[in-house]
PDB file of C-alpha atoms and ligand atoms in Angstrom:
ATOM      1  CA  UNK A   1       5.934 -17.903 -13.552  1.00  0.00           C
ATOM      2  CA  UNK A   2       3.696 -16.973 -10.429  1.00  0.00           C
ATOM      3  CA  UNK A   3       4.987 -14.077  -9.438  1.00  0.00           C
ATOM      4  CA  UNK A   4       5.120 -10.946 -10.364  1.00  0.00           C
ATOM      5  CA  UNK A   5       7.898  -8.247 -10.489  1.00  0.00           C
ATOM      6  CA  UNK A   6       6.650  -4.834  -8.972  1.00  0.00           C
ATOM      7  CA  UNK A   7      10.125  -2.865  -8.882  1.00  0.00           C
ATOM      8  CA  UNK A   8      13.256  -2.674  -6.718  1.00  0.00           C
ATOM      9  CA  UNK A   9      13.412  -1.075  -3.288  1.00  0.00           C
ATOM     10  CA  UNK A  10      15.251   1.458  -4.856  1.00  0.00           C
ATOM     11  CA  UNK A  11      12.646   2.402  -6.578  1.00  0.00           C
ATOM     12  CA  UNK A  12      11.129   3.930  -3.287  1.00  0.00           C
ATOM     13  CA  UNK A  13      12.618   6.766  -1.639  1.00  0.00           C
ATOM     14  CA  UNK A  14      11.755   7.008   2.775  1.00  0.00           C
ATOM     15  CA  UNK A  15       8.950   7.632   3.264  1.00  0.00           C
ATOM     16  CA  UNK A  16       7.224   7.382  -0.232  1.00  0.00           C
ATOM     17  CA  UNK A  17       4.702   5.373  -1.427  1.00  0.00           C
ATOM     18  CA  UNK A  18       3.474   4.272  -4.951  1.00  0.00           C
ATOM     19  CA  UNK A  19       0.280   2.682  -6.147  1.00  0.00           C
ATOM     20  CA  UNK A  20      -0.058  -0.093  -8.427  1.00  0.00           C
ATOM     21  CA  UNK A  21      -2.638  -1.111 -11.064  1.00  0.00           C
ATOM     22  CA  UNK A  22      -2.036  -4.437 -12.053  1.00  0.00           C
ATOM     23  CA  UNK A  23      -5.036  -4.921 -14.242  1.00  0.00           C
ATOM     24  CA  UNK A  24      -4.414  -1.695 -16.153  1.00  0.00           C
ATOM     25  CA  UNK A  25      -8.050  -0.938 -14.688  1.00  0.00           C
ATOM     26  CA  UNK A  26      -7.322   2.895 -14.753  1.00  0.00           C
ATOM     27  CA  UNK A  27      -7.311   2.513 -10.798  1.00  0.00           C
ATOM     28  CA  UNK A  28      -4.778   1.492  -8.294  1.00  0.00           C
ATOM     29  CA  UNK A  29      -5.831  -1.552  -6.254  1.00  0.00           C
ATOM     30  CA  UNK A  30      -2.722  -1.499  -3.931  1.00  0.00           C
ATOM     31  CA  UNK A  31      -0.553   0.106  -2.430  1.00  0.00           C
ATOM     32  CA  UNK A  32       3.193  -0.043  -1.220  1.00  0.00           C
ATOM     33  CA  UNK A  33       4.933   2.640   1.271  1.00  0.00           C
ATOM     34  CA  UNK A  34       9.205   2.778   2.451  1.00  0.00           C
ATOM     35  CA  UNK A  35       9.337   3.562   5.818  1.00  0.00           C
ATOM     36  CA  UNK A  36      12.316   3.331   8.045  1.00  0.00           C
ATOM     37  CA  UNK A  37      14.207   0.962   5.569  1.00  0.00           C
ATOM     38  CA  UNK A  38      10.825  -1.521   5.928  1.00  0.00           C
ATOM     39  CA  UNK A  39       8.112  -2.041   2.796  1.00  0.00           C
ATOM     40  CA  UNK A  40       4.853  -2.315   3.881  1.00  0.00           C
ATOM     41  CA  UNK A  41       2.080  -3.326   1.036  1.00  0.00           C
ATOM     42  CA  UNK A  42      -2.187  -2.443   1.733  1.00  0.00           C
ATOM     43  CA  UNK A  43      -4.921  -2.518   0.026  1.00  0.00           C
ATOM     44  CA  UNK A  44      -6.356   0.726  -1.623  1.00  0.00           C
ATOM     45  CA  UNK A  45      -9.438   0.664   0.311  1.00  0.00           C
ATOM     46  CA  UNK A  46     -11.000   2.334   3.548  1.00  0.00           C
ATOM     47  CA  UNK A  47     -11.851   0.418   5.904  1.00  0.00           C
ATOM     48  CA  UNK A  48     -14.239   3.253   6.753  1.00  0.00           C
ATOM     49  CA  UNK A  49     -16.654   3.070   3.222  1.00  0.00           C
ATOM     50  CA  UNK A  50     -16.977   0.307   0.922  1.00  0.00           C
ATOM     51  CA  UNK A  51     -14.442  -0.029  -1.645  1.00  0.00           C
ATOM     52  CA  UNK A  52     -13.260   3.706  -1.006  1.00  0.00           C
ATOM     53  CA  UNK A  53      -9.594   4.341  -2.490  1.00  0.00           C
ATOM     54  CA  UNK A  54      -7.371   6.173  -0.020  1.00  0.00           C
ATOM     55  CA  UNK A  55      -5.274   8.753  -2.143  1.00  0.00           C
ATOM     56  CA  UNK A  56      -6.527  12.703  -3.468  1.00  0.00           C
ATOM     57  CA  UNK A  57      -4.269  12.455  -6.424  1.00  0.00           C
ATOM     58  CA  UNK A  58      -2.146   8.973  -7.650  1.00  0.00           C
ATOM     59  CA  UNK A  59       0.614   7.664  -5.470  1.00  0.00           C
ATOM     60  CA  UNK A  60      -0.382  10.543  -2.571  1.00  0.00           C
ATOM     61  CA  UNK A  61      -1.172   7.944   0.442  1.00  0.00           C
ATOM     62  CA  UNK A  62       0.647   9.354   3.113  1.00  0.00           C
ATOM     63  CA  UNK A  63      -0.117  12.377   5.375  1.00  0.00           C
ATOM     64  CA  UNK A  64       2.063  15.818   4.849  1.00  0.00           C
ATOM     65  CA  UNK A  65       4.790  14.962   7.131  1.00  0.00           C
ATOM     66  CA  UNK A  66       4.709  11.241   6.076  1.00  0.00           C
ATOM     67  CA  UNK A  67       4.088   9.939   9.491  1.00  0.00           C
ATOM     68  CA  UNK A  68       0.795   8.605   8.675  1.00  0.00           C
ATOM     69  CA  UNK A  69      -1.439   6.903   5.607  1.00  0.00           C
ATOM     70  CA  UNK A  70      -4.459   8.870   5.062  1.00  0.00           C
ATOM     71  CA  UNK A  71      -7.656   8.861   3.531  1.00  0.00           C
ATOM     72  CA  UNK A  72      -8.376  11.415   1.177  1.00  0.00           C
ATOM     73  CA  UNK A  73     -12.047  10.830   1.818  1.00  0.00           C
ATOM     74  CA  UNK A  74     -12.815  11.830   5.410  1.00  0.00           C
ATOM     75  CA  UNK A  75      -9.231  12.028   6.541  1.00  0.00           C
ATOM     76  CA  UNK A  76      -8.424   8.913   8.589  1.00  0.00           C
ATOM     77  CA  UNK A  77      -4.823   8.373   9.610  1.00  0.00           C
ATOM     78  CA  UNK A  78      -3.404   4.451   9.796  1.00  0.00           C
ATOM     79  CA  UNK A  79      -0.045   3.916  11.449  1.00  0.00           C
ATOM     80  CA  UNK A  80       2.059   2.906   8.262  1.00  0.00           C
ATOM     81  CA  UNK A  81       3.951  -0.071  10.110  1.00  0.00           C
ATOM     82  CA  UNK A  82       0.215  -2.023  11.028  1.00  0.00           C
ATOM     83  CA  UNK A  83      -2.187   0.013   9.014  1.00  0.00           C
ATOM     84  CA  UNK A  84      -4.412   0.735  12.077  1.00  0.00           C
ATOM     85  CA  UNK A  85      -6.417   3.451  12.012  1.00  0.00           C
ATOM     86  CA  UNK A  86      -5.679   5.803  15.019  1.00  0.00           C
ATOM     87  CA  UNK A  87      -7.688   8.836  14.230  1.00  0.00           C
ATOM     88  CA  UNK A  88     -10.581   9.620  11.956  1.00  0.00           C
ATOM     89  CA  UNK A  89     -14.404   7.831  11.302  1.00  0.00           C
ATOM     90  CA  UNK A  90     -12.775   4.310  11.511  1.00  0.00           C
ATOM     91  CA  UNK A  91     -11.027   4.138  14.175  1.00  0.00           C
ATOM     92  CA  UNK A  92      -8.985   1.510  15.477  1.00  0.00           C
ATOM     93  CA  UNK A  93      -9.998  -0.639  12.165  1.00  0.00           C
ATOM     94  CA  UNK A  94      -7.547  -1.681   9.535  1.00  0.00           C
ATOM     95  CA  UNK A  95      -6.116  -1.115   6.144  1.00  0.00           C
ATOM     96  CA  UNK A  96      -5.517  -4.994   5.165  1.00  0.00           C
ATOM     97  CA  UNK A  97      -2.175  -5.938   4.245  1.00  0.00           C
ATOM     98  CA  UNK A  98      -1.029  -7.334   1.256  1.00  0.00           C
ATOM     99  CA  UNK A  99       2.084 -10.219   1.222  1.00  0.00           C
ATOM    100  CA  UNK A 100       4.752  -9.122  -0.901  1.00  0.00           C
ATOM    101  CA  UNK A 101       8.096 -10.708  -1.419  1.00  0.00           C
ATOM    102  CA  UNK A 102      11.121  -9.235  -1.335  1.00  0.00           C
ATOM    103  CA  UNK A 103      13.903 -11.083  -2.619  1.00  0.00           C
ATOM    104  CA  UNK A 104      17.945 -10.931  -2.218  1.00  0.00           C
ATOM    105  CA  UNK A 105      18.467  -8.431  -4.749  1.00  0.00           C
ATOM    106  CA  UNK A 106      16.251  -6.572  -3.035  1.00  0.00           C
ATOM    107  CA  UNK A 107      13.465  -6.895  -6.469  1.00  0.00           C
ATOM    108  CA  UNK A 108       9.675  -6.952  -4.611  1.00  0.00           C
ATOM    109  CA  UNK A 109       7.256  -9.521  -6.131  1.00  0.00           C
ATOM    110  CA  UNK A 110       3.786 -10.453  -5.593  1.00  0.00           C
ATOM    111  CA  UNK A 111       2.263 -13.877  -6.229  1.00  0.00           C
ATOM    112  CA  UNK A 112      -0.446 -14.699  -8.454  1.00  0.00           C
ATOM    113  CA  UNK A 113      -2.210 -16.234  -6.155  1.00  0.00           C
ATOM    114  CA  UNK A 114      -2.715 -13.349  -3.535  1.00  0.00           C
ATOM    115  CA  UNK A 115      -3.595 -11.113  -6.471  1.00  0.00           C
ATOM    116  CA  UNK A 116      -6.406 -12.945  -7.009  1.00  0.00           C
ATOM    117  CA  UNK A 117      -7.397 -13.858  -3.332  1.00  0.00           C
ATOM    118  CA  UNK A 118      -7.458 -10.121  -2.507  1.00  0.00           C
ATOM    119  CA  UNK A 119      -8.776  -9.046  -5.719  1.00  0.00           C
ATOM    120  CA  UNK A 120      -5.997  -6.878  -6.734  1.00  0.00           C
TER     121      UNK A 120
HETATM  122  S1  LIG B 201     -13.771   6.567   3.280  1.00  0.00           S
HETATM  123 FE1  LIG B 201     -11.780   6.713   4.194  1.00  0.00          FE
HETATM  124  S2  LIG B 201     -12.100   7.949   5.940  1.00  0.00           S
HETATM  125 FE2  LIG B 201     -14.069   7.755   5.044  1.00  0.00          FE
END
């Protein structure tokens, strides 16, 4: 087996996002967030600093009104559709995106083979 299972869509109310720590590292390296029916998957690092995680507390990546991702660090907002950042220290740079699969009964799964290329 390549792949592996992260959850259901159900899992994820709108608007929500949840972190995920494959490695059991102590420290999510990913990310996924619901929005508007659509899963979008990133990275859990700034663009703006190194190999800076985004949330304040575990699973807390998007803004108060869940409009926007946000860094906990300095505060940058990325749209959640493109992961662009549109205001804060890196603007206009973005959050990379991670393929995940989602398959017809709606279970998500990511391949081996990105977890490695994007060092998850
Ligand atoms: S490290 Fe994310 S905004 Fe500075």
């Amino acid at each position: 087996m390549n792949k592996i299972l992260l959850g259901v869509i159900d899992d994820f109310a709108e608007e929500q996002a949840k972190g995920f720590d494959l490695n059991h590292s102590g420290s999510d390296t990913f990310f996924i967030v619901r929005s508007k029916n659509k899963l979008f998957a990133y990275k859990d690092s700034c663009p703006h600093y190194g190999d800076t995680t985004l949330p304040w507390k575990r699973h807390h990546y998007l803004n108060n009104v869940a409009e926007y991702i946000v860094c906990a660090a300095h505060g940058a907002l990325f749209q959640i559709e493109n992961g662009k950042c549109i205001q804060g220290p890196c603007l206009g740079q973005k959050l990379t995106k991670v393929p995940i699969e989602i398959s017809e009964q709606n279970e998500i799964w990511i391949d081996q083979t990105i977890i490695k290329e994007f060092n998850l």
